[in-house]
Amino acid sequence: MVSSLDWTTSTSNGTAHAILLYLHSSSPIILVVFFLAAFTAHSISTASLEPKVGNAKDQIGPGGKQLPPPSPKKSSEKPTLDFSPARKLLFIWLSVGAIATFVANAVVVILHALINRKDNWWCGQSVAIYVVASFFVYTLFLISLIDTKPSPTVAHFSTWVLALVIEFILLGASFSLYTAEHREPKAGNPEGGHLEKGITNWEAIETIIDVFRVFFLLGLIFSYCLFITLRALKQWRVSQKSTGTPGEATSLLNGHAVENGAARRSDYGAQETEAGWVRPTKLPSKSWWEYLRGYSLFFPYLWPTKSRRLQVVVVICFVLLMLARVVNLLVPIQVGHITDILAGEEGQNLGIPWGQICLYMLYRLLQGGNGALGALRSTLWVPVSQYSYQELSTASFEHVHGLSLDFHLGKKTGEVLSALSKGSSINTFLEQVTFQVLPMLIDLGVAIGYFLVQFDGYYALVVAIVTFAYLYLTIRLAQWRAEIRRDMVNSSRQEDAVKNDSMMSYETVKYFNAEDYEFNRYRNAVKTYQKAEYKVLISLNIMNVSQNLVFMLGLMVTCFIAAYQVTTGQRKVGKFVTLLTYMVQLQGPLNFFGTFYRSIQSAMINAERLLELFKEKSTVVDEPNAQALASCQGEIRYNDVQFAYDVRKPALNGINFRCAPGTTTALVGESGGGKSTVFRLLFRFYNLSGGTIQVDGHDVKDITIDSLRRHIGVVPQDTVLFNESLMYNLKYANPSATDEEVFAACRAASIHEKILGFPDGYNARVGERGLKLSGGEKQRVAIARTIIKDPRVILLDEATAALDSETEQHIQTALEKLSQGRTTLVIAHRLSTITTADQILVLHAGRVVESGNHEELLSQKGRYASMWRKQIRAQKAAEEAKLLPDRAEQLRKEIRGDESTSQSEDERNDKSHTGHRAAASSSSVAQDHHHHDMPHGHPLPLIVYTSFAFGRHSTFASSAFEMPLKQATLNGVKRMASSIPEPPRKRRKSEEAAVKDSIPEEEYSIVDRQFYPPEMSNERCAQYNANQIERPIETLEKAQKETETGRDSIDVHHAVVHWFKCDLRTYDNKALHMASKLAKSHGVPLICLHIISPQDYKAHLTSPVRVDFVLRTLQVLKEDLANLDIPLYVETVNVRKTIPDRIFELCETWGASYLFCNIEYEVDELRREALMTRKGLERGIAVTAVHDTCVVAPGALKSGSSGQYSVYSPWCRAWIAYIHQHPKHLDLFDPPSPNPQSSRQEFKSVFETPIPEAPANSSLTQEEKQRYKSLWPPGEHEAHSRLDRFLAEKASKYKETRNFPGANSTAMLSVHFSAGTLSARTAVSRARAANTTTRSLDAGDEGIKTWIAELAWRDFYKHVLAHWPYVCMNKSFKPEYTNIPWTPAPHSNTLFHKWCQGQTGYPFIDASMRQLAHTGYMHNRARMCVASFLAKDLLIDWRRGEQYFMRHLIDGDFASNSGGWGFSSSAGVDPQPYFRVFNPTLQGE
C-alpha cells in the first residue's frame, strides 16, 4: 500500500490508482477533522447542564441581565464513568501497535529506496505524506487517550471505525493494483519503473503490515464494545438490586430534588459547601465547552450595547486584525520576490528594485504588534476595554451590596474582594485570546495552506507536525514549571517576611545584640529563594531549548527539501528566502505561547470566580406588590414571630409584643436569647420563618425594603466607620445635612467639644474602621449619625456599652430627648440604663418570659429581679475590690514580721515541730489534692500547704501570694474543708495487709517528684478501686457536663482556637474538625496552637528523639495548615503550671472565645483540662475537650458486673462488638476548611512565628538529628504513606511475621500513633477496608484481623490508664506488688548498666538494646523479652526499665509503656504469669 502509487497503468487499474492517490493524501486530514468534530460534539453533549429553575425572574443578574443559577456543589456532581486502569492500558497498547505499523511502513519504504537506489525507486509524495502524517495523527489519538478523562470515548470509537473503513478501502485498492500488471514508481518519473506482472516481495510485506493495522483497529473497536456492554450490564444489575429497597445507592433526599436557593431562605445557619467564587485549591476540572458556555454569560457586559460608536470600533479592530494577518503573509512573499529580482530569476534586467523594496518596507511598517496596524488597533481598543471593565466591576459591586445579610455573615471577605477584582481578568483573557492566541492560530493555518498551495504537501506536513509538537511540548513544560514557579514565589514571600519582620523589630534586635543572627537568617532566606529561582531559570532554559530544538528540526527539514528543489531547478531562490522568512516569522508568536497559556489559564479561573459570584442570589427581596412607606408613626407589632438561623436550633419561638408610637421598649436577657435577632428582623435582614412584623399596621413584607430602612435608625454595638473624615462619616446618614445640623447632633451626643479638640477638627480622618477613635468616641459618633438621620424608629444595640459612667449619663439624657415622639427599641445588659423604659421585655430561649416596667418586673421576683440583684452585687464587689490591695499589703507585713518577732526561739522551734507533725498527719490529703484533685500549677494546692504544712513546704508558701492573700487563704481553707476525702470503709485483715503503705522512699520511679506529690499510697489506690474517690477522667467529664450550658451561651467572637497536643494531624482529628466547623459557620478564622513545655517533657520522661520528631512534625503541620491559610502558633512555656493562663491570654489576644482540644489520659493532663474547663468559663472562653485518641472512649465498655475490664481478651471482644453495633465510631473526620484569605494579613505575626528549637533538656547532637531524620520522616503524609505500604505489602502476612523483629512491619507506624500523626480510628477503618472479604473486624484475612486486634491493645491500655490512674504514678496495677524486694545495690546497678548498654552476653537482648540506643525504637516482641529479662532474670526493679524506655523510645507513652512493663513483670493488668519467663536464647533463635 506504500508503493507503486504515482504512476499510470491500464484502464482497469485506473480506479484503484485514483482511490489510492486521493485517499493517501486526504485520509490523515479526514481523520483529524473527524476526530476533532467528534471530540467537540462529545464534549458539548457530556458537559454538565445548568440546573433548571422554576422562576426565571430569580435569575436576573446585575443590570437586569439574565444569569443561570449558582453551580451545584462539587460533592453532588455526577461521578465520571471511566475504564479501569487495566482496560485503559489495553487500549493504549493496541493504539501503540497501530502506530508501530506506520513505523514499519516507513522502514520498508526507506529500505526499498536504499536497496533499489540504482533504479531510482521512490514511493511517491502521496504515500510519504500518508505514512508520516498518519503516524502523527494516530499519535494524537494516543495522547488524547492518555491525557483525557474519561477515555476512550465515543469520539475515539467513531474515529477508529472511520479509520477501519479507510484502511479496508486502501487495502482492497492496493491488493487490486498489486495483483494486476503495473509499473513501479521512479523518482522524478512516476511512469518509468519496472513493469511487474504480479505482487512483489516489497509489496507483499507492505500488505501484511496493512493487515496488522486492520487487526489492531478491530481490536480497539471490539474491546470498546465489549467493555461498554459489560459496564451497562453491571449497572443494570445494581439498579435491579436497589429497586424497592433503600440502600447506599438511594438518594438521601429520596428522589425529591430541592429547588436551588429554596432551602437557604429558611436555613441561614446550616453548613453549606464551598461557594464557587472562593479561591480554588486546585485547578478546576471543567471541559472547554463548559468554560465557553460560562463565558458567554459575560457577553452582555462586554459588548458595548450602550454605545454605537464603540460597537463600530470593535468591528474596525477585527478588520485591522485580519489585515494584519494578510500583511504577515505578504511580508515573506515580498522578500522572496525581491530576491528573485536581484537573482535575475524574473527574466528582467538586473537593477535595484526600488519600488519592491519600498513596498516591503511599507509591509514591515504595518506588521506586528508595534506596527501601524497593531498600534492603531491597540489604541482603538482602549475605550472598549475600559467599558467592559467598568460594566463588570460596577455590576458585581452593586450585586454584592444587594445580597442579603446571611451571605455577608457567611462570606470570606478576602475571597469576595478577590473575586470582585477579577473584572480585569476577563479583559485580559479576551485580549489575549482575541489578539494573540487567535491570530497565532490563524497565521499557522494560513502558513499550512500557503505551503500546501505554493510549495507542496511536504512543506505543509512539516509545518503542521512542528506546530502540533511545539504547542504540546509548550503546554506540558508550562504545567511542569508551574509548581517550580510556585515554590519560587513562596520563597520570595518568605524572604520579604524575614526582612520586614527584622526591620519592624529593629529595637528588639539591638536589645539582644542579635544582628549576626538576623543577618544569617536573612542570608538563609535569600539562599532559599535563589535556589528556587535557579530551578525556575533552568526550567525556563530547558523549555526554550526544547522549543527551539523542535522548531529548528522542522526548519532544517524544510530547508533541506527547499535546497534540494532549488539545486535541481524545481524552485527559484526567492522561494527558499520566502520559506526562511516565513518560518522565522512563525517562530515569534510560538515562543510566547507558554506565557500565553499560563496567563490564559489564570484568567479563566479568575473569570469563573467572578461568574459564580454573579450567580449568588439575595434571599431578602421586595415582594412584587410591595409599596413604599411614605410616612411612619412608629407603631411596631410582633405577632407570633418565629425564626431560625439554623432549622435545628430556633432563635425566636413565637415572639409577641407591641411598641406604641413614641415609647421606649427595652430587651434584656442572656446572650443568645434572641435580642439582636429582633432588631435584624425588623430591619429586614432576614425573612421570617413564621408570624408577622407590622409597622403602622403594614406587614413589613408588603413594604419596600428601602423605604422601611429610611424610617429606622440603628446604633450598633460595634460601630464601623469609613476611613474618611469625621464630617464624611457624620453626613453619611444624610448627605444633605448642613454643618450646623451636624454640630447640633454632636452636641446632643456629647462629642462636639471632643471633635473640636482634635488638630483637624471635623476634618480629622478616623482610620481603618475608625480605629483612631476610642470605643466611646466611635459610639458617640454613631449616636450623632443616627440623630442626623432623624428616623421615626430608633434601635439602640447596647449603645452606651463602651462609655464611662459620666459620659453615659450625658448620652442617656440626650437619648431621652431624642426618643421623645419616636419609638425606641433598646438592647441593654447594663440594667441601670433602661429603668425608665416604658416596657421591658425579658427574652429567654427565643420567647418573652416577662414584660412590664422596671418596678413591675422587680415585684414579680423573676428573671429580671435576679439579674438586677446580680448586677447590684457585682457593682458593690467591684467597689470593694479597689480596697483589697491595701488590705493584702497590710497582711503580708504582719505575716512576714510581726509574729516572728514576738516569739522566743524555743517557741518557734516548738511551732516548727508542730508544723511537721501536722504535715505528716495530712500528707495523704495534701499530696492528693496537689496532684489528684487539681492540675499542676494551680495556685490552690499551694494555699493548702501554706495553711496546713507551712513549715514543711516553705517554697509553696511563697507562691501563695500570687493572688490577694486574704482571698487566697479564705478560698484555700474553704476548699480544703470541703474536699477532704471520706474515710474508707472498714476492711478485713487480709485487705489491710494488702494495702499497707508503700515504702517511704522511692529509689527509682517513672514519676519525677519535682512535678508530682510524694508517692501515692496504697490506701488511695484502694479508694480508686472501690469507687470512693473521683477519677481524673470523671473530674474532667463532670466539669464538661456542668459547664455545658454556660459554654454554649458564649458567643463566637473573632476566632476559634484548636490546641494541638498529641494529635499532630489535620486529617481525622475530631477536635480540629469541630473547631473548623464552628469557625466556618460563623465566618471567623481558625487558629491552631501548640505549647512546648520543657517541664512537661521532664515530668513525662519524654525522650529527646521524641521531642525532635515532634518539632519536625510541627514544621510539616505548620506548612500544611498554612496552605489552608490557617496559622499554627508554637510557643515554649518554661513553667508548666502557667500553661493554662498562657493559653487563655493567647485566646484573649486573638479574640477567641472557643478553645478545642482532644483528651489525653495521663492524670495531670486530665486534671489540667478539668480546671481549664471551669476557669475558661469564668474568663468567657468555652473549653471543649473531646475523646479522640481511642476508637471507643474509655468507660464506654462495661463487663457483665458493670465494672471495667481488666483482662484484654474479653475487653477486645467487647470492643469489636461495640464497634459493630456503633459503626459510626469508624467514621473519619474531614480536614479543616480553609480560612478566609484575609487571615494571612490579620494574623501575619502568627504565620511568621517559627517553630522553636528543642529545649536544652531534650536536645540532640547534629549527627543524631540527621540520623533520626532519615529513620523517622515526620508528618501525617508520611504516616499515611507508611500505612498504605503496610496494608498493601505486609498486612496479609502479619499473623505469621509479627513476632519477627527483622520483619519491620508495624515499626513504621508506632511513632505516628504515639505522636498523633495517625489516628487509631483511621488505621482500623483502612484495615477494615483492606479486608475485602468482610466488613467485620474479627473475620476475613487473618493478617489484617490480627493487626486490628493489636491496634485494640492501644485502646485497652488507654482504658486502663483512665480507670486505674495510679498505674502512671509508679504503682503496680495491683498495689500490693509495690513493695516486692529486688536485687539490692550496688550489684543491681552494675547489671542494670550492662543491660542498658547491651552487654549482658545474651545476643538477642543486647541486639535489641543497641537497636534502641541507635534508632530510638524496639520491636514489640523484643520489648517484652527485654523487660522480662530485666525483671525475672536479673531481678531488677521493673520500674527502672520502664523509666529507661520512656527516656529513650521515640514512641514511648505512659499507657502502652506502663502496660507493657506491667505485663512483662507480672505486676500489671492482664499480667504474664509470674512463672512464665521469655527465654532470651530461644527468643533470639
Tab-separated table of C-alpha atoms in Angstrom, residues 52-319:
chain	number	residue	atom	x	y	z
A	52	LYS	CA	-33.342	24.131	35.715
A	53	VAL	CA	-35.177	26.661	37.815
A	54	GLY	CA	-38.798	27.283	38.171
A	55	ASN	CA	-38.835	31.059	38.039
A	56	ALA	CA	-36.741	32.932	35.535
A	57	LYS	CA	-37.037	36.234	37.339
A	58	ASP	CA	-34.923	34.893	40.187
A	59	GLN	CA	-32.018	34.566	37.779
A	60	ILE	CA	-31.628	38.241	36.910
A	61	GLY	CA	-28.083	39.448	37.414
A	62	PRO	CA	-26.569	42.937	37.784
A	63	GLY	CA	-28.043	45.448	35.385
A	64	GLY	CA	-31.135	43.291	34.803
A	65	LYS	CA	-29.217	40.775	32.677
A	66	GLN	CA	-30.067	37.073	32.711
A	67	LEU	CA	-27.913	34.696	34.738
A	68	PRO	CA	-28.036	30.955	35.425
A	69	PRO	CA	-28.400	29.642	38.979
A	70	PRO	CA	-25.353	29.011	41.158
A	71	SER	CA	-23.319	25.969	40.244
A	72	PRO	CA	-24.209	22.850	42.204
A	73	LYS	CA	-21.857	21.865	44.976
A	74	LYS	CA	-18.902	19.814	43.843
A	75	SER	CA	-19.716	16.866	46.035
A	76	SER	CA	-23.033	16.382	44.260
A	77	GLU	CA	-21.616	16.264	40.764
A	78	LYS	CA	-22.238	13.009	38.955
A	79	PRO	CA	-19.078	10.909	39.025
A	80	THR	CA	-17.388	10.433	35.668
A	81	LEU	CA	-17.506	6.873	34.349
A	82	ASP	CA	-14.107	5.762	33.166
A	83	PHE	CA	-12.471	2.490	32.241
A	84	SER	CA	-10.349	0.660	34.760
A	85	PRO	CA	-6.555	1.134	34.525
A	86	ALA	CA	-6.087	-2.375	33.143
A	87	ARG	CA	-8.663	-1.837	30.407
A	88	LYS	CA	-7.300	1.567	29.547
A	89	LEU	CA	-3.838	0.029	29.301
A	90	LEU	CA	-5.199	-2.426	26.714
A	91	PHE	CA	-6.461	0.460	24.575
A	92	ILE	CA	-3.103	2.201	24.875
A	93	TRP	CA	-1.127	-0.855	23.767
A	94	LEU	CA	-3.458	-1.519	20.835
A	95	SER	CA	-3.010	2.134	19.780
A	96	VAL	CA	0.765	1.773	20.108
A	97	GLY	CA	0.545	-1.291	17.881
A	98	ALA	CA	-1.331	0.659	15.206
A	99	ILE	CA	1.286	3.426	15.367
A	100	ALA	CA	4.053	0.833	15.091
A	101	THR	CA	2.639	-0.309	11.729
A	102	PHE	CA	3.298	3.138	10.266
A	103	VAL	CA	6.845	2.995	11.613
A	104	ALA	CA	7.193	-0.376	9.893
A	105	ASN	CA	5.830	1.162	6.638
A	106	ALA	CA	8.411	3.924	6.864
A	107	VAL	CA	11.222	1.439	7.467
A	108	VAL	CA	10.127	-0.623	4.464
A	109	VAL	CA	9.989	2.470	2.210
A	110	ILE	CA	13.464	3.609	3.299
A	111	LEU	CA	14.996	0.144	2.877
A	112	HIS	CA	13.325	-0.273	-0.510
A	113	ALA	CA	14.646	3.111	-1.699
A	114	LEU	CA	18.178	2.356	-0.458
A	115	ILE	CA	18.384	-1.138	-1.908
A	116	ASN	CA	16.900	-0.127	-5.278
A	117	ARG	CA	18.658	3.240	-5.477
A	118	LYS	CA	20.209	2.250	-8.821
A	119	ASP	CA	16.683	2.015	-10.232
A	120	ASN	CA	15.914	5.398	-8.657
A	121	TRP	CA	12.817	3.947	-6.928
A	122	TRP	CA	10.634	6.191	-4.762
A	123	CYS	CA	7.159	5.596	-3.315
A	124	GLY	CA	5.790	8.991	-4.331
A	125	GLN	CA	4.683	12.099	-2.478
A	126	SER	CA	1.172	10.953	-1.548
A	127	VAL	CA	2.444	7.770	0.115
A	128	ALA	CA	5.205	9.593	2.013
A	129	ILE	CA	2.685	12.121	3.270
A	130	TYR	CA	0.278	9.350	4.202
A	131	VAL	CA	2.824	7.403	6.253
A	132	VAL	CA	4.302	10.375	8.115
A	133	ALA	CA	1.020	12.222	8.626
A	134	SER	CA	-0.828	9.093	9.760
A	135	PHE	CA	1.925	8.364	12.273
A	136	PHE	CA	1.376	11.749	13.915
A	137	VAL	CA	-2.426	11.555	13.619
A	138	TYR	CA	-2.522	8.219	15.423
A	139	THR	CA	-0.041	9.626	17.963
A	140	LEU	CA	-2.543	12.434	18.559
A	141	PHE	CA	-5.220	9.800	19.249
A	142	LEU	CA	-2.872	8.072	21.713
A	143	ILE	CA	-2.106	11.328	23.541
A	144	SER	CA	-5.820	12.059	23.876
A	145	LEU	CA	-6.283	8.558	25.316
A	146	ILE	CA	-3.649	9.200	27.977
A	147	ASP	CA	-4.364	12.846	28.800
A	148	THR	CA	-8.167	12.990	28.797
A	149	LYS	CA	-10.577	11.548	31.305
A	150	PRO	CA	-12.730	9.608	30.671
A	151	SER	CA	-11.165	7.834	27.728
A	152	PRO	CA	-11.701	6.261	25.309
A	153	THR	CA	-14.992	7.932	24.437
A	154	VAL	CA	-17.480	7.743	21.606
A	155	ALA	CA	-15.242	10.202	19.754
A	156	HIS	CA	-12.378	7.694	19.794
A	157	PHE	CA	-14.665	4.812	18.914
A	158	SER	CA	-16.217	6.561	15.905
A	159	THR	CA	-12.771	7.664	14.691
A	160	TRP	CA	-11.483	4.094	14.922
A	161	VAL	CA	-14.484	2.914	12.895
A	162	LEU	CA	-13.797	5.525	10.207
A	163	ALA	CA	-10.090	4.626	10.181
A	164	LEU	CA	-11.004	0.958	9.764
A	165	VAL	CA	-13.226	1.771	6.795
A	166	ILE	CA	-10.425	3.812	5.185
A	167	GLU	CA	-7.882	1.050	5.799
A	168	PHE	CA	-10.211	-1.551	4.262
A	169	ILE	CA	-10.606	0.631	1.166
A	170	LEU	CA	-6.860	1.211	0.892
A	171	LEU	CA	-6.113	-2.461	1.454
A	172	GLY	CA	-8.593	-3.528	-1.207
A	173	ALA	CA	-7.352	-0.963	-3.743
A	174	SER	CA	-3.721	-1.883	-3.091
A	175	PHE	CA	-4.419	-5.606	-3.440
A	176	SER	CA	-6.322	-4.978	-6.661
A	177	LEU	CA	-3.465	-2.899	-8.053
A	178	TYR	CA	-0.592	-5.100	-6.899
A	179	THR	CA	-2.046	-8.379	-8.206
A	180	ALA	CA	-2.519	-6.926	-11.700
A	181	GLU	CA	0.113	-5.830	-14.218
A	182	HIS	CA	1.592	-2.496	-13.099
A	183	ARG	CA	4.690	-0.351	-13.175
A	184	GLU	CA	6.702	0.658	-10.142
A	185	PRO	CA	7.254	4.374	-9.472
A	186	LYS	CA	10.528	6.152	-10.049
A	187	ALA	CA	11.854	9.404	-8.577
A	188	GLY	CA	11.142	12.226	-10.972
A	189	ASN	CA	9.382	9.875	-13.374
A	190	PRO	CA	6.365	8.086	-11.889
A	191	GLU	CA	5.915	6.045	-15.073
A	192	GLY	CA	9.496	4.926	-15.561
A	193	GLY	CA	9.760	1.967	-13.201
A	194	HIS	CA	9.901	-1.739	-13.879
A	195	LEU	CA	6.805	-3.443	-15.212
A	196	GLU	CA	5.566	-6.013	-12.693
A	197	LYS	CA	3.052	-8.716	-13.612
A	198	GLY	CA	2.136	-9.565	-10.005
A	199	ILE	CA	2.759	-8.636	-6.401
A	200	THR	CA	6.409	-8.159	-5.433
A	201	ASN	CA	8.096	-9.121	-2.170
A	202	TRP	CA	8.182	-5.491	-1.029
A	203	GLU	CA	4.501	-5.067	-1.804
A	204	ALA	CA	3.682	-8.309	-0.002
A	205	ILE	CA	5.483	-7.066	3.132
A	206	GLU	CA	3.608	-3.768	2.994
A	207	THR	CA	0.295	-5.570	2.558
A	208	ILE	CA	0.991	-7.763	5.594
A	209	ILE	CA	1.759	-4.629	7.647
A	210	ASP	CA	-1.541	-3.120	6.490
A	211	VAL	CA	-3.379	-6.266	7.578
A	212	PHE	CA	-1.825	-5.976	11.046
A	213	ARG	CA	-3.049	-2.374	11.235
A	214	VAL	CA	-6.560	-3.544	10.424
A	215	PHE	CA	-6.377	-6.137	13.182
A	216	PHE	CA	-5.236	-3.527	15.708
A	217	LEU	CA	-8.163	-1.282	14.758
A	218	LEU	CA	-10.558	-4.228	15.009
A	219	GLY	CA	-9.136	-4.961	18.484
A	220	LEU	CA	-9.769	-1.377	19.599
A	221	ILE	CA	-13.340	-1.411	18.297
A	222	PHE	CA	-14.150	-4.850	19.734
A	223	SER	CA	-12.649	-4.017	23.158
A	224	TYR	CA	-14.624	-0.789	23.383
A	225	CYS	CA	-17.917	-2.513	22.505
A	226	LEU	CA	-17.215	-5.361	24.938
A	227	PHE	CA	-16.292	-3.166	27.903
A	228	ILE	CA	-19.217	-0.790	27.333
A	229	THR	CA	-21.593	-3.748	27.239
A	230	LEU	CA	-20.146	-5.236	30.441
A	231	ARG	CA	-20.417	-1.911	32.225
A	232	ALA	CA	-24.033	-1.488	31.133
A	233	LEU	CA	-24.889	-4.964	32.409
A	234	LYS	CA	-23.236	-4.251	35.738
A	235	GLN	CA	-25.156	-1.000	36.150
A	236	TRP	CA	-28.384	-2.764	35.260
A	237	ARG	CA	-27.782	-5.407	37.919
A	238	VAL	CA	-27.043	-2.740	40.527
A	239	SER	CA	-30.204	-0.847	39.646
A	240	GLN	CA	-32.226	-4.055	39.870
A	241	LYS	CA	-30.826	-4.826	43.312
A	242	SER	CA	-31.523	-1.335	44.653
A	243	THR	CA	-35.096	-1.135	43.297
A	244	GLY	CA	-37.610	-1.000	46.125
A	245	THR	CA	-35.030	-1.233	48.918
A	246	PRO	CA	-33.439	1.955	50.178
A	247	GLY	CA	-29.727	1.412	50.414
A	248	GLU	CA	-26.436	3.084	49.794
A	249	ALA	CA	-27.414	3.768	46.193
A	250	THR	CA	-30.609	5.565	47.204
A	251	SER	CA	-30.583	9.348	47.200
A	252	LEU	CA	-30.538	10.876	50.644
A	253	LEU	CA	-33.379	13.156	49.556
A	254	ASN	CA	-35.282	10.067	48.424
A	255	GLY	CA	-35.596	11.381	44.933
A	256	HIS	CA	-37.120	14.719	45.845
A	257	ALA	CA	-34.981	17.469	44.425
A	258	VAL	CA	-34.802	20.776	46.197
A	259	GLU	CA	-35.050	23.872	44.083
A	260	ASN	CA	-31.872	25.837	44.177
A	261	GLY	CA	-31.987	28.512	46.811
A	262	ALA	CA	-35.192	27.309	48.396
A	263	ALA	CA	-33.626	25.784	51.452
A	264	ARG	CA	-31.397	28.705	52.026
A	265	ARG	CA	-34.230	31.103	52.753
A	266	SER	CA	-35.274	29.248	55.857
A	267	ASP	CA	-31.955	27.834	56.948
A	268	TYR	CA	-29.479	30.658	57.327
A	269	GLY	CA	-27.084	28.906	59.600
A	270	ALA	CA	-26.890	25.480	58.069
A	271	GLN	CA	-23.478	24.376	56.888
A	272	GLU	CA	-23.029	24.932	53.183
A	273	THR	CA	-20.497	23.702	50.723
A	274	GLU	CA	-17.718	25.906	49.456
A	275	ALA	CA	-19.011	28.614	47.154
A	276	GLY	CA	-17.844	28.640	43.564
A	277	TRP	CA	-16.309	32.109	43.908
A	278	VAL	CA	-13.907	31.032	46.675
A	279	ARG	CA	-10.273	30.765	45.635
A	280	PRO	CA	-9.801	27.193	44.378
A	281	THR	CA	-7.145	24.999	45.971
A	282	LYS	CA	-6.607	23.181	42.667
A	283	LEU	CA	-7.293	23.739	39.007
A	284	PRO	CA	-10.965	23.274	38.052
A	285	SER	CA	-11.794	20.192	36.025
A	286	LYS	CA	-14.246	21.772	33.594
A	287	SER	CA	-14.373	20.979	29.918
A	288	TRP	CA	-13.604	23.629	27.329
A	289	TRP	CA	-17.279	23.768	26.368
A	290	GLU	CA	-18.351	24.427	29.959
A	291	TYR	CA	-15.876	27.289	30.098
A	292	LEU	CA	-17.055	28.657	26.754
A	293	ARG	CA	-20.702	28.420	27.765
A	294	GLY	CA	-19.955	30.107	31.073
A	295	TYR	CA	-18.030	32.967	29.481
A	296	SER	CA	-20.844	33.596	27.032
A	297	LEU	CA	-22.737	34.976	30.030
A	298	PHE	CA	-20.240	37.822	30.226
A	299	PHE	CA	-21.076	38.941	26.713
A	300	PRO	CA	-23.924	41.314	27.770
A	301	TYR	CA	-21.395	43.131	29.965
A	302	LEU	CA	-18.533	43.040	27.454
A	303	TRP	CA	-20.368	44.034	24.284
A	304	PRO	CA	-20.836	47.840	24.310
A	305	THR	CA	-24.602	47.826	23.927
A	306	LYS	CA	-24.843	51.380	25.276
A	307	SER	CA	-22.507	52.885	22.663
A	308	ARG	CA	-22.962	52.516	18.933
A	309	ARG	CA	-19.601	54.198	18.455
A	310	LEU	CA	-17.792	51.531	20.464
A	311	GLN	CA	-19.566	48.803	18.507
A	312	VAL	CA	-18.177	50.278	15.307
A	313	VAL	CA	-14.748	50.436	16.958
A	314	VAL	CA	-14.920	46.717	17.753
A	315	VAL	CA	-15.689	45.911	14.128
A	316	ILE	CA	-12.808	48.119	12.976
A	317	CYS	CA	-10.439	46.354	15.396
A	318	PHE	CA	-11.340	42.966	13.946
A	319	VAL	CA	-10.892	44.281	10.404
